[in-house]
Short mmCIF file of C-alpha atoms in Angstrom, two decimals:
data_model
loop_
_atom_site.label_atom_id
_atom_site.label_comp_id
_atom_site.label_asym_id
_atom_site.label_seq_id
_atom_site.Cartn_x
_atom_site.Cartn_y
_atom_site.Cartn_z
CA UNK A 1 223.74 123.23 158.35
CA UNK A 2 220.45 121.78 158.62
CA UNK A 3 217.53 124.51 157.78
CA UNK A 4 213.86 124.46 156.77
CA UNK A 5 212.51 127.51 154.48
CA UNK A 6 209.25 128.45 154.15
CA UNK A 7 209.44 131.67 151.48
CA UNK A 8 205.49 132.43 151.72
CA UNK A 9 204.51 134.60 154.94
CA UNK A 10 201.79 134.93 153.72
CA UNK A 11 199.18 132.77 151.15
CA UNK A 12 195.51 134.14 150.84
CA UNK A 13 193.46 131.77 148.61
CA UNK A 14 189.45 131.43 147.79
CA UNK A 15 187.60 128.64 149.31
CA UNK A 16 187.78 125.69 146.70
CA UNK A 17 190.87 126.71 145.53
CA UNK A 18 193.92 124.29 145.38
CA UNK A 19 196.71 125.17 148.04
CA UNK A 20 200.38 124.87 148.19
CA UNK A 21 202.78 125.58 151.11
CA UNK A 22 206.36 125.24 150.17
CA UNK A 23 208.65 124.40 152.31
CA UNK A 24 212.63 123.38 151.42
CA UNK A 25 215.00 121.63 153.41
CA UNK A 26 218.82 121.69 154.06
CA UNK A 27 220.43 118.43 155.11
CA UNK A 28 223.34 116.09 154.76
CA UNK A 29 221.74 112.85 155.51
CA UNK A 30 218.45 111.35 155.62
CA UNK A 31 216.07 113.56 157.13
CA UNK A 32 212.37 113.39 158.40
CA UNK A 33 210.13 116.37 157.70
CA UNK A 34 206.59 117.15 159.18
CA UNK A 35 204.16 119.53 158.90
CA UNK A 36 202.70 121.09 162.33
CA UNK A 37 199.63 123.67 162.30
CA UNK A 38 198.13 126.01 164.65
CA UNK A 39 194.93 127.56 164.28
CA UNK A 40 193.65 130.32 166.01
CA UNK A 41 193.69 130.22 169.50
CA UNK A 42 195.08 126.59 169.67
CA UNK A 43 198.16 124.82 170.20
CA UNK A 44 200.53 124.15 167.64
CA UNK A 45 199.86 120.23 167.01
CA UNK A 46 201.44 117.89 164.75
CA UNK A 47 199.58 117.55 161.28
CA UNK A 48 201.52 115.34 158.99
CA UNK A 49 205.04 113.44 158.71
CA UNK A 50 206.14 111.81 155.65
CA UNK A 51 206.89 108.09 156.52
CA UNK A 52 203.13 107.49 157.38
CA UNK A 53 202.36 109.37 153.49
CA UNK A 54 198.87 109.69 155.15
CA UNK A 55 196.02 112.06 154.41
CA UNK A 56 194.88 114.41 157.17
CA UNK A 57 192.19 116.71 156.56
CA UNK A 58 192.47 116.51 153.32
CA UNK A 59 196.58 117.20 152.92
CA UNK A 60 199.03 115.27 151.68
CA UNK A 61 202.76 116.04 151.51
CA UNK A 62 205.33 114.10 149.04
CA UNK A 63 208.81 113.87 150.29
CA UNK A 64 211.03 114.84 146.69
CA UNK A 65 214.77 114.53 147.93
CA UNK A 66 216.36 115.97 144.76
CA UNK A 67 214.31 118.96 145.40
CA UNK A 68 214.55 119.14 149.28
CA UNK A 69 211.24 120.10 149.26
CA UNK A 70 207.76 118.96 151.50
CA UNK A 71 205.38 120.92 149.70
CA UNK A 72 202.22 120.93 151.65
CA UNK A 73 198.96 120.45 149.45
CA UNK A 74 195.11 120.29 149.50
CA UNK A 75 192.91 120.34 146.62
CA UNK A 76 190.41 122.38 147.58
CA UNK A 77 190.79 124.92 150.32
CA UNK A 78 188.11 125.46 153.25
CA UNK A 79 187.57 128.16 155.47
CA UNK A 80 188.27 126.18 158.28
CA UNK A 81 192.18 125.39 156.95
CA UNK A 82 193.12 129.11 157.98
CA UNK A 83 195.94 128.75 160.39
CA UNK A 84 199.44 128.82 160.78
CA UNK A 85 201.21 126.47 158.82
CA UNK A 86 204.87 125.26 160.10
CA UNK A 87 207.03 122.79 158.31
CA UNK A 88 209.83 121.11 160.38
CA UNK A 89 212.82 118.64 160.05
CA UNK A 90 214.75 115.93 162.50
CA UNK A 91 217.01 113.85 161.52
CA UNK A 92 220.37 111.62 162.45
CA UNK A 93 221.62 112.43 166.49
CA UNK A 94 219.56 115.43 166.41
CA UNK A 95 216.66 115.77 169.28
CA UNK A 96 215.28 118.58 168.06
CA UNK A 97 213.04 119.39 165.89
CA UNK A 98 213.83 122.45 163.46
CA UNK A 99 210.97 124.47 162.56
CA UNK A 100 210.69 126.80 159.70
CA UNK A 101 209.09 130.09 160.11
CA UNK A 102 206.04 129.43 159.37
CA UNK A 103 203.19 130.36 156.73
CA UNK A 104 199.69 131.93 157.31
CA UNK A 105 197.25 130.05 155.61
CA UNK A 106 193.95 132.76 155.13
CA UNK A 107 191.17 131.44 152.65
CA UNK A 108 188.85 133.53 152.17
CA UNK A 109 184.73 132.41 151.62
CA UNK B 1 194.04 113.66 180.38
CA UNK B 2 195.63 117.07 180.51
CA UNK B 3 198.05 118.47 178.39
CA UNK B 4 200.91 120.15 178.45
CA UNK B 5 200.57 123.09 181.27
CA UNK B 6 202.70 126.16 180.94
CA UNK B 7 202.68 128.98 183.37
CA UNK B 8 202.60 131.82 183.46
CA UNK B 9 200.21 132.17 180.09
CA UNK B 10 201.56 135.87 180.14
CA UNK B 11 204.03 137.56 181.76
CA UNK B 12 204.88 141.15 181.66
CA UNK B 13 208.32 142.86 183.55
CA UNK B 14 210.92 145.41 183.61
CA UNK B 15 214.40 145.37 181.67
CA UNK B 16 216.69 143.54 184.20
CA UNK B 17 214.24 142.12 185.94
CA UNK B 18 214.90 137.61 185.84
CA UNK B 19 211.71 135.30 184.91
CA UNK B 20 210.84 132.00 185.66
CA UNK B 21 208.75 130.26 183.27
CA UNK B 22 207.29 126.54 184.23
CA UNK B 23 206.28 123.56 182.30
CA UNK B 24 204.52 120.24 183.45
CA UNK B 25 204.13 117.98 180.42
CA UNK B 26 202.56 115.00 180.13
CA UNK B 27 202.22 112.42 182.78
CA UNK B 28 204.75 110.09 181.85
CA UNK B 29 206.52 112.11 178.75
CA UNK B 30 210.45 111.42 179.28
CA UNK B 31 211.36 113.98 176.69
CA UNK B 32 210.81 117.86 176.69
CA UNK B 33 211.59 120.76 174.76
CA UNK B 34 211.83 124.29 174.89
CA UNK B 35 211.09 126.74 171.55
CA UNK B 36 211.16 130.32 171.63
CA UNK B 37 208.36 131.28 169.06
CA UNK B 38 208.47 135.17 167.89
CA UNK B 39 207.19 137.30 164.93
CA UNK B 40 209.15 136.33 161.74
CA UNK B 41 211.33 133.60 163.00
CA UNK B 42 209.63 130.87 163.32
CA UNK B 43 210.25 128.48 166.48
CA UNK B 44 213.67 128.38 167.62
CA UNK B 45 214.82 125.81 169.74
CA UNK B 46 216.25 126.23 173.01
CA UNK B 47 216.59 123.23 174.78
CA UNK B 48 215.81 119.42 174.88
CA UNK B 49 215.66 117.25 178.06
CA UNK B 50 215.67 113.69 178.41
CA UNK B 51 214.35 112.81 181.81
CA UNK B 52 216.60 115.09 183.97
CA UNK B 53 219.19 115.74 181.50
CA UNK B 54 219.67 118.36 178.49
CA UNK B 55 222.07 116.57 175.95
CA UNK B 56 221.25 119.35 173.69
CA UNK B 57 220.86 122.90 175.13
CA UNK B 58 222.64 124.28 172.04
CA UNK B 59 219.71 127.00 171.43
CA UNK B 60 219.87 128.55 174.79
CA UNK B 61 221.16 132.55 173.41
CA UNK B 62 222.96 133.13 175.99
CA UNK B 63 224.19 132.89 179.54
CA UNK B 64 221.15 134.53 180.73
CA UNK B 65 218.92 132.19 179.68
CA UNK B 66 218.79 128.61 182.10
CA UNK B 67 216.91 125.05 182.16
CA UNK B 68 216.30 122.74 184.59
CA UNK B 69 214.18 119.84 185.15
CA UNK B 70 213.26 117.77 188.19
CA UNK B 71 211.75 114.00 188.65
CA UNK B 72 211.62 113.94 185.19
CA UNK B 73 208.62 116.07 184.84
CA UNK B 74 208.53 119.66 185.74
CA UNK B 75 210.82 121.96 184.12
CA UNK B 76 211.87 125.96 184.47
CA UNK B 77 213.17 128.14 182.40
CA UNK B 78 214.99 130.90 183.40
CA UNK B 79 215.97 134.07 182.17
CA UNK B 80 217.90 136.53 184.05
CA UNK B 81 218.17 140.17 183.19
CA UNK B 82 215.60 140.46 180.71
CA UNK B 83 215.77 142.05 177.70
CA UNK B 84 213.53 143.81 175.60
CA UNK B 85 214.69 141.31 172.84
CA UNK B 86 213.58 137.86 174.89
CA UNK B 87 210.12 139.11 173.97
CA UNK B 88 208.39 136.19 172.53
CA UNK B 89 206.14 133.00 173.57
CA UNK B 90 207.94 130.86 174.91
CA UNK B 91 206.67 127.30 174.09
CA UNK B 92 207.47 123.63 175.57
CA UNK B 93 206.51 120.61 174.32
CA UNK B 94 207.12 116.81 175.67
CA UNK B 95 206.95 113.68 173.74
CA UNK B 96 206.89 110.32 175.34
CA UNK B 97 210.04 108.61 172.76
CA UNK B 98 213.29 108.57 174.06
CA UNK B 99 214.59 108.44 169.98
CA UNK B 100 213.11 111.56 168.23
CA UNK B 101 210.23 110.81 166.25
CA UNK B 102 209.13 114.00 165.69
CA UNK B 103 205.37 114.11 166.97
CA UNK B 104 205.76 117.24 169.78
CA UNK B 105 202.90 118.27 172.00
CA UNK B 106 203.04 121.66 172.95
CA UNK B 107 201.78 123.74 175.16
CA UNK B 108 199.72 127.18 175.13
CA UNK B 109 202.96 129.05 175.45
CA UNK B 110 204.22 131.81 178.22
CA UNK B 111 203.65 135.16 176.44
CA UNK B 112 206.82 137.20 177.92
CA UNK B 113 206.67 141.11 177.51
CA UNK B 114 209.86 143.25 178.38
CA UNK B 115 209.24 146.70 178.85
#
């Protein structure tokens, strides 16, 4: 069955701090994963996918397939990173995208 | 150019009581989606629309719950008898590939409250 975990509800980190959102996948083929975000008040958006292995606000996400895992990452956190983090796989015939259930990002000054 | 328009943004209603909910995505968007977004689970998906069609509508929970979509652009979801457990925002999101590449935009969500 294809699922996305994310185990963290909840990560609280101090500003400059490195960050790491985990997220692990389930899936018998050759998936794609993203990572959407919603901050307060806002639509969830789409933040990162791993084919473009881009940079986007300072996160970058490496695809490790004898993990199936996406771990989101940044350096150094900001205050302005606080949202709702949601990682999310498609894949094969599928349409849909399937969404973990999401971690809250708080960093706090 | 505007985004993806739900409506209501909140709803509120009695046990038993049906509820459409409405989405107009983007101008031009062939495919749209339907999640279910509440506390602790994450988004669940409910449905997926290709112009006028739902190949997949393999989230929908039940019988109650109904999809439709017209010219390709506006679609309503339906749920009859409410619940107290269909509580949630209900979110859609269109894309504008007919494969799935994964980039969704979404709407602000209809907030649904059963009493």
């Amino acid at each position: 069955a294809q699922r996305v975990t994310q185990p963290e509800k909840l990560l609280s980190v101090f500003k400059g701090a490195p960050v790491e959102l985990k997220c692990n996948y389930s899936y018998s083929g050759s998936p794609e994963l993203f990572w959407y975000v919603q901050y307060s008040r806002q639509r969830l958006q789409l933040l990162l996918r791993h084919i473009s292995r881009e940079s986007i606000k300072g996160f970058t996400a490496d695809l490790n397939k004898g993990e199936t895992s996406f771990h989101l990452k940044k350096p150094f956190a900001q205050e302005e990173d606080s949202a709702m983090y949601y990682c999310a796989l498609t894949g094969g015939a599928t349409n849909k995208l399937i969404f973990g259930t999401g971690t809250l990002l708080a960093v706090q000054p | 150019g505007a985004g993806v328009s739900q409506s209501p943004s909140n709803k509120v209603t009695e046990k038993g009581k049906d509820v459409e909910l409405r989405c107009d995505p983007i101008s031009g968007h062939t495919a749209l989606y339907w999640y279910r977004q509440s506390l602790g689970q994450g988004l669940e998906f409910l449905i997926y629309f290709q112009g006028n069609s739902a190949p997949d509508k393999s989230g929908l929970p039940s019988d109650r719950f109904s999809a439709e979509r017209t010219g390709g652009s506006v679609s309503t979801l339906t749920i009859q008898r409410t619940q107290q457990e269909d509580s949630a925002v209900y979110l859609c999101a269109s894309s504008p590939h007919r494969g799935n590449t994964g980039e969704l935009f979404f709407g602000e969500g209809s907030r649904l409250t059963v009493l």
